[in-house]
CSV table of C-alpha atoms in Angstrom, one decimal:
chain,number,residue,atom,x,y,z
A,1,UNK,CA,-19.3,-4.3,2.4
A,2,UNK,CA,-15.4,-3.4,2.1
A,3,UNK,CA,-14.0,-4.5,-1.0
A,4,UNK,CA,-11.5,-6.1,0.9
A,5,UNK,CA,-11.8,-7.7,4.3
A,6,UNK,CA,-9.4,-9.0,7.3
A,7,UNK,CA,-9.4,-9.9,10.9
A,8,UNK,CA,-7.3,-6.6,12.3
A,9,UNK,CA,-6.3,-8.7,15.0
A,10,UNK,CA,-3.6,-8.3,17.1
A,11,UNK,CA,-2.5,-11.9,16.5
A,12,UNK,CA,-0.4,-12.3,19.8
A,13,UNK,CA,1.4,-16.0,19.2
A,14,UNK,CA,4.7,-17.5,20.8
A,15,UNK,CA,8.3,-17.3,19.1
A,16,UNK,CA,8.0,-20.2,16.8
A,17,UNK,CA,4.4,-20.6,16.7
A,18,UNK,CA,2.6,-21.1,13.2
A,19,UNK,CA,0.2,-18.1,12.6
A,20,UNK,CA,-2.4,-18.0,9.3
A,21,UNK,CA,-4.0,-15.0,8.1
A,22,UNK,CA,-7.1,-15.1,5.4
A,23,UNK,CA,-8.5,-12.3,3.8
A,24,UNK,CA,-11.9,-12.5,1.8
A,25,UNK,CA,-12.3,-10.0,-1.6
A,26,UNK,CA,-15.7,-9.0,-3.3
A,27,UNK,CA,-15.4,-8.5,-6.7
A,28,UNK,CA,-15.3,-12.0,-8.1
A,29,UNK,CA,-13.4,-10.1,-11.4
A,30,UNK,CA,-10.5,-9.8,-9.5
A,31,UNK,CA,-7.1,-11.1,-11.1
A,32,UNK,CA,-3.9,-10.3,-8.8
A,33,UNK,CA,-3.6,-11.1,-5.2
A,34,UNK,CA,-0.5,-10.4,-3.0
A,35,UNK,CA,0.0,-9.8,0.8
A,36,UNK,CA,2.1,-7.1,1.8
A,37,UNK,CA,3.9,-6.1,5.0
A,38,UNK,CA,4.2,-3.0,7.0
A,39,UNK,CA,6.4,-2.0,9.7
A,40,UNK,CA,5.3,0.4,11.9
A,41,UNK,CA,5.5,4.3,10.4
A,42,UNK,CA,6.8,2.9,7.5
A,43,UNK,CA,5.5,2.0,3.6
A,44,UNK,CA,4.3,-1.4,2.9
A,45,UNK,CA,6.5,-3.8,1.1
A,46,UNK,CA,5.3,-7.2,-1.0
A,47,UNK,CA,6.1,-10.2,0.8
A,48,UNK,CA,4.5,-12.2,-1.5
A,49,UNK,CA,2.3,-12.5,-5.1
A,50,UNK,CA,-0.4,-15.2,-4.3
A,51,UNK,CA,-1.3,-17.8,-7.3
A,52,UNK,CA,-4.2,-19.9,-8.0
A,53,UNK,CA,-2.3,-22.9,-7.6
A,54,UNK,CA,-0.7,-21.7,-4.1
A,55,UNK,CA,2.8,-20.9,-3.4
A,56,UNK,CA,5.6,-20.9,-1.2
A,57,UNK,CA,8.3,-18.6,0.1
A,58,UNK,CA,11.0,-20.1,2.7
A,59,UNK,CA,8.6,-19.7,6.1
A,60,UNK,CA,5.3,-18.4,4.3
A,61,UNK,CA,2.4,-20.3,2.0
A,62,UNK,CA,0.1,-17.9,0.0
A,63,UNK,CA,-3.3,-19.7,-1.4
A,64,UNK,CA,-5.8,-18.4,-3.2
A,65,UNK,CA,-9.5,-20.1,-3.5
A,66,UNK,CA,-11.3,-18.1,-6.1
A,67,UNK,CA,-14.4,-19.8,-5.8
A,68,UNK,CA,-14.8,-18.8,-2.5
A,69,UNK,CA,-13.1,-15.3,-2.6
A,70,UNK,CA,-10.6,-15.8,0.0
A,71,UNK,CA,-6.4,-15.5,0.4
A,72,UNK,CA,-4.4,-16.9,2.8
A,73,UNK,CA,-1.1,-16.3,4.9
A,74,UNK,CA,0.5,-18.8,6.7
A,75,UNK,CA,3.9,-18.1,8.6
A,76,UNK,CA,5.6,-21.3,9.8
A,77,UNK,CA,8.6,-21.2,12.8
A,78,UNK,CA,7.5,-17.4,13.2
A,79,UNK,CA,10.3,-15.1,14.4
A,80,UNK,CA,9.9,-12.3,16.7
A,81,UNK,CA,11.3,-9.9,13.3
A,82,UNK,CA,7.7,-11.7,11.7
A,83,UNK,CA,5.8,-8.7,14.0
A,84,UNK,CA,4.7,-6.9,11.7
A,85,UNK,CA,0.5,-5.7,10.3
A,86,UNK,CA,0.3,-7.4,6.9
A,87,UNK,CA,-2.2,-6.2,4.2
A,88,UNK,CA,-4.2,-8.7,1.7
A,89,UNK,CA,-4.2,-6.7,-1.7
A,90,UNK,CA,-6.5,-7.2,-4.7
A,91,UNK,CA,-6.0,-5.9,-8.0
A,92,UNK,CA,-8.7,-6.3,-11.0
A,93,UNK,CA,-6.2,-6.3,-13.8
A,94,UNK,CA,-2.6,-6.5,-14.2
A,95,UNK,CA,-0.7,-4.9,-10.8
A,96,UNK,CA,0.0,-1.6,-12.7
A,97,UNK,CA,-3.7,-0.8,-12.7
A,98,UNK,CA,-5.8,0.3,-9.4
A,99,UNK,CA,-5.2,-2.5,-6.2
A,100,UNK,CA,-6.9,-1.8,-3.3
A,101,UNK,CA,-6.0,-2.6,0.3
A,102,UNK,CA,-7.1,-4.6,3.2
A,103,UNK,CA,-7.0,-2.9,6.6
A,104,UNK,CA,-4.5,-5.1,7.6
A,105,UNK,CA,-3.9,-7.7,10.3
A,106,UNK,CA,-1.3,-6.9,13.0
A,107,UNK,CA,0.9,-9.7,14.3
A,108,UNK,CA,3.0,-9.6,17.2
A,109,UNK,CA,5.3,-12.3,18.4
A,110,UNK,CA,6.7,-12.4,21.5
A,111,UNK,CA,9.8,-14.1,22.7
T,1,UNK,CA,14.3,-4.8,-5.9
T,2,UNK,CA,13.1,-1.7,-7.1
T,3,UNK,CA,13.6,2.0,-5.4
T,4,UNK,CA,11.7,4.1,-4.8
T,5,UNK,CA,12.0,7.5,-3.3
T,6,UNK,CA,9.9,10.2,-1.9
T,7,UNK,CA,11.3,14.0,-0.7
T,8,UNK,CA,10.6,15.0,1.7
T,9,UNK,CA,10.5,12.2,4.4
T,10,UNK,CA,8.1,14.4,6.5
T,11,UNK,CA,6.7,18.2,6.7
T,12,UNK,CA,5.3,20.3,9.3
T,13,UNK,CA,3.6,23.2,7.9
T,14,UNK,CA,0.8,26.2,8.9
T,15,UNK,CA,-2.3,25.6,7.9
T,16,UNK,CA,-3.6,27.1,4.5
T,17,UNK,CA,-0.2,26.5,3.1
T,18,UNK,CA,0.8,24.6,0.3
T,19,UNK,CA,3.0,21.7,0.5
T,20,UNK,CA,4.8,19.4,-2.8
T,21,UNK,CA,5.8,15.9,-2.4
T,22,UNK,CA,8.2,14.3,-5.0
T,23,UNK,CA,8.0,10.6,-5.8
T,24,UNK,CA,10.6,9.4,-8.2
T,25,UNK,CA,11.3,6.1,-9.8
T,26,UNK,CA,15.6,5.8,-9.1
T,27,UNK,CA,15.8,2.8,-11.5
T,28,UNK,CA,13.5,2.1,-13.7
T,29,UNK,CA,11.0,3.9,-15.6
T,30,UNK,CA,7.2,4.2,-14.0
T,31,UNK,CA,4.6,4.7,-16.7
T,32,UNK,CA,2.0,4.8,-13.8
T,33,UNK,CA,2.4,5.7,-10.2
T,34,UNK,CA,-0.1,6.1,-8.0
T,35,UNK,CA,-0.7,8.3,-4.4
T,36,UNK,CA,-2.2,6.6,-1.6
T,37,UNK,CA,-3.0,8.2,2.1
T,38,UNK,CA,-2.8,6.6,5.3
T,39,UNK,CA,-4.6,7.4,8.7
T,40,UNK,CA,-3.6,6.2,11.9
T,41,UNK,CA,-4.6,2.4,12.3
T,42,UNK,CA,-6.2,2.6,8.6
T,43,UNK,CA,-5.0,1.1,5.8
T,44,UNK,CA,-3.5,2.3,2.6
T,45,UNK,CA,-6.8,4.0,1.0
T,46,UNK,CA,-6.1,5.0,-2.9
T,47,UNK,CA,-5.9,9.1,-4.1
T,48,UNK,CA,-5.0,9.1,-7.8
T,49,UNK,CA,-3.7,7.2,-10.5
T,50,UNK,CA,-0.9,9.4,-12.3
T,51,UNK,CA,-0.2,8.5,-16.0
T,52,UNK,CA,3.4,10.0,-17.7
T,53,UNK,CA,1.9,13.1,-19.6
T,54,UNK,CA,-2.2,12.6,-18.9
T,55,UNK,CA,-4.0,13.7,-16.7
T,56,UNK,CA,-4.3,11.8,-13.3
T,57,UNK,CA,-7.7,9.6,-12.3
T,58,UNK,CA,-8.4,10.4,-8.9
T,59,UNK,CA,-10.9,8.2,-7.1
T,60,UNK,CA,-14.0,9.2,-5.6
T,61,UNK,CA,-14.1,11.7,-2.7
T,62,UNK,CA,-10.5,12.9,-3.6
T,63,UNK,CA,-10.9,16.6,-4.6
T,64,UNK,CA,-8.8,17.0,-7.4
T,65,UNK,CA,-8.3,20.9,-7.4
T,66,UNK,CA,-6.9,20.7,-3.6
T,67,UNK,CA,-4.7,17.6,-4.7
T,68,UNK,CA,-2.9,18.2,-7.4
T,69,UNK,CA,-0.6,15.6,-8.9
T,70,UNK,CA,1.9,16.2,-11.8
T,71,UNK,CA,3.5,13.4,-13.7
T,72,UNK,CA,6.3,15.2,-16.0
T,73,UNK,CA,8.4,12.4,-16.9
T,74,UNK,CA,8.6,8.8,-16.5
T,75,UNK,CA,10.3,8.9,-13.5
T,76,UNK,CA,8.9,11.9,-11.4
T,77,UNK,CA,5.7,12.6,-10.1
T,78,UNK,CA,4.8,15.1,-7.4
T,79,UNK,CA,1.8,16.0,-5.3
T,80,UNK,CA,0.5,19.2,-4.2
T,81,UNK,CA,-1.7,19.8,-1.6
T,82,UNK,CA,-3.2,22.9,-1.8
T,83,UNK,CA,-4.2,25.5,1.2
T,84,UNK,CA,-3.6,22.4,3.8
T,85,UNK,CA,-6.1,22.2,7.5
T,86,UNK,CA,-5.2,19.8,10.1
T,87,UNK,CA,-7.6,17.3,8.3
T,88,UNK,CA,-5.1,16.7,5.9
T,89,UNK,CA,-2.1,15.4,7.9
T,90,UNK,CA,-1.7,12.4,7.0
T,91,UNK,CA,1.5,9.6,6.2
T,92,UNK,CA,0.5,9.9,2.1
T,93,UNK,CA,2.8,7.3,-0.1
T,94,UNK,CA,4.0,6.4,-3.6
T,95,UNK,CA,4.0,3.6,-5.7
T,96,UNK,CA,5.3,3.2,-9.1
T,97,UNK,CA,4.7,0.1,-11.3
T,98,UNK,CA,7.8,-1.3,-13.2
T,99,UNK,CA,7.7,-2.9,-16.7
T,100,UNK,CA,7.4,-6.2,-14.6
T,101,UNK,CA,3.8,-4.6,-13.3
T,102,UNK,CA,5.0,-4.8,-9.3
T,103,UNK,CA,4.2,-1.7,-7.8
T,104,UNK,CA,7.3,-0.5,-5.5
T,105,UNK,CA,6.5,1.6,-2.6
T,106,UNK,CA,7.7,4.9,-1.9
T,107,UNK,CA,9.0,5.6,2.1
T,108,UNK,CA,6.3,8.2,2.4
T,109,UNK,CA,5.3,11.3,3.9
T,110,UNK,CA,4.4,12.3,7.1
T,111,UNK,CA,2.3,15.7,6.8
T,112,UNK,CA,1.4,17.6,9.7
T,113,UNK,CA,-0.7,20.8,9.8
T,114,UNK,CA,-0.6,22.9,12.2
């Protein structure tokens, strides 16, 4: 079993649609969540930490239910700039130490 | 927020040949950075930890004698791979971790092996 999982999609939704991602990890000592985005061809970049208690960023909720291992991503009013593969990332300690990846979910969002 | 930069931005080379990537920190200083390598359609899979002036932990599978990382100062570290094959193109980024612990990305490298 991957340490950590996610639907690889494509997510194909409308211009303004609402979209939500979820992304399940393994090791229950896991202590740092976050959801990343990559462009095509290019590095990832954090979109977002993810905290127990849940949190929000302008268009985008993180949550995070511990007791049942999973993250999730929801994108509100998406924008066709929102196409994009974003990666659920777990880290067991503190972010400087080893995080390890999801295989992504690609989202596409067409006009 | 944080950059990030790696040199160079992508490399062609014959196989058997060695090729160096740079990864530096441009404004802070990046006690640990670590080297990740990326496949088509697969995600970011972990190489090596690199610690300022220790030895790097490379995780399992990762032949450390063919990829050799150097960490010389709190703001550079560079990866070697050694005697490249076509197996080992790759895109293969950076990350360094600032004092805040967010890990900043590096653009990457594209390596191709001829």
């Amino acid at each position: 079993r991957k340490e950590v999982e996610q639907d690889p999609g494509p997510f194909n939704v409308p211009e303004g649609a609402t979209v939500a991602f979820n992304c399940t990890y393994s090791n229950s000592a896991s202590q740092s969540f976050f959801w990343y985005r990559q462009d095509c061809r290019k590095e990832p970049k954090l979109l977002m930490s993810v905290y127990s208690s849940g949190n929000e960023d302008g268009r985008f909720t993180a949550q995070l239910n511990r007791a049942s291992q999973y993250i999730s991503l929801l994108i509100r009013d998406s924008k066709l700039s929102d196409s994009a593969t974003y990666l659920c990332v777990v880290g067991q300690y503190s972010s400087a130490s080893k995080i390890i990846f999801g295989s992504g979910t690609r989202l596409s969002i067409r006009p | 927020g944080a950059v990030v930069s790696q040199h160079p931005s992508w490399v062609i080379c014959k196989s058997g040949t060695s090729v160096k990537i740079e990864c530096r920190s441009l404004d802070f200083q990046a006690t640990t950075m670590f080297w990740y390598r990326q496949f088509p359609k697969q995600s970011l899979m972990l190489m090596a930890t690199s610690n300022e002036g220790s030895k790097a932990t490379y995780e399992q599978g990762v032949e450390k004698d063919k990829f050799l990382i150097n960490h010389a100062s709190l703001t550079l570290s560079t990866l070697t791979v050694t005697s490249a094959h076509p197996e080992d193109s790759s895109f293969y980024i950076c990350s360094a971790a600032s004092e805040e612990e967010t890990q900043y990305f590096g653009p990457g490298t594209r390596l191709l092996v001829l």
